[in-house]
Amino acid sequence: QKEVEQNSGPLSVPEGAIASLNCTYSDRGSQSFFWYRQYSGKSPELIMSIYSNGDKEDGRFTAQLNKASQYVSLLIRDSQPSDSATYLCAVNKILPLSGGYNKLIFGAGTRLAVHP
Amino acid sequence: GAVVSQHPSRVICKSGTSVKIECRSLDFQATTMFWYRQFPKKSLMLMATSNEGSKATYEQGVEKDKFLINHASLTLSTLTVTSAHPEDSSFYICSARSDRELDTQYFGPGTRLTVL
């Protein structure tokens, strides 16, 4: 089982619709969760971080976290063609007995295509 | 805020030469920086964690003598690909973690390395 799993897509949605991106993780002790957007040929760009169960909204983006079910989701309202990109889910992993050393574990990403 | 730069953005070199890539946090201090590589249509692969003033922590399977990392200051980390070969051609991306946000990584724009 991969530590962070995402459907690779492509997820195709019409312009103006809601895009729903999902991610599951295996480490029940994870506390920090992130969504990055990556355009083709570019580096990842941080969109949202979430730490508590429930929803967190920022403009057209809403991140949802359910620690009991170990899933994180990202909703994009009023999707635009410019939202077409690969969305990476990342989970912070703290290595035990490491004195606090932590790193991000990335999913493989979901490719979103918003068509006019 | 939270801007990370990388230089060069693109480099083409001959097989056998060494290439140095710089990663700088422009408006924050970063005790910890990370180096990733990414092949086309694949997800990010963490190569190593760079710690200011100490040795880098390499991920399993990454040759530390091949990929030399130096983190001499709180705003600069360098990755040197030694004796580069065509299979080292890839997109190299650094990220920096702000000392104020110990779990959030901000990515540089990446360096595309082509080894002929």
GROMACS .gro file of C-alpha atoms in nm, chain A residues 32 34 36 38 41-44 46 49 51 88 92 101-104 106-109, chain B residues 34 36 38 43-44 46 49 57 59 91 93 97 102-109 112:
model
   42
   32SER     CA    1  -0.037   1.803   0.851
   34PHE     CA    2  -0.120   1.985   0.191
   36TYR     CA    3  -0.006   2.153  -0.430
   38GLN     CA    4   0.168   2.168  -1.059
   41GLY     CA    5   0.688   2.175  -1.683
   42LYS     CA    6   0.665   2.384  -1.366
   43SER     CA    7   0.733   2.320  -0.999
   44PRO     CA    8   0.459   2.260  -0.739
   46LEU     CA    9   0.117   2.538  -0.247
   49SER     CA   10  -0.277   2.331   0.410
   51TYR     CA   11  -0.450   2.033   1.006
   88LEU     CA   12  -0.053   1.675  -0.559
   92ASN     CA   13   0.383   1.537   0.657
  101TYR     CA   14   1.297   1.502   1.140
  102ASN     CA   15   1.001   1.520   0.907
  103LYS     CA   16   0.938   1.516   0.536
  104LEU     CA   17   0.648   1.538   0.295
  106PHE     CA   18   0.356   1.302  -0.200
  107GLY     CA   19   0.089   1.120  -0.387
  108ALA     CA   20   0.138   1.059  -0.757
  109GLY     CA   21  -0.102   1.342  -0.837
  150PHE     CA   22   1.487   1.953   0.032
  152TYR     CA   23   1.366   1.644  -0.539
  154GLN     CA   24   1.101   1.450  -1.121
  159SER     CA   25   0.564   1.234  -0.922
  160LEU     CA   26   0.826   1.404  -0.713
  162LEU     CA   27   1.273   1.315  -0.261
  165THR     CA   28   1.713   1.667   0.309
  173THR     CA   29   2.020   1.311   0.489
  175GLU     CA   30   1.693   0.888   0.079
  207PHE     CA   31   1.388   1.814  -1.352
  209ILE     CA   32   1.340   2.096  -0.773
  213ARG     CA   33   1.091   2.499   0.492
  218LEU     CA   34   0.809   2.376   1.042
  219ASP     CA   35   0.593   2.155   0.824
  220THR     CA   36   0.527   2.367   0.515
  221GLN     CA   37   0.755   2.348   0.212
  222TYR     CA   38   0.781   2.615  -0.055
  223PHE     CA   39   0.921   2.509  -0.387
  224GLY     CA   40   1.171   2.673  -0.616
  225PRO     CA   41   1.095   2.694  -0.988
  228ARG     CA   42   1.595   2.124  -1.602
   0.00000   0.00000   0.00000
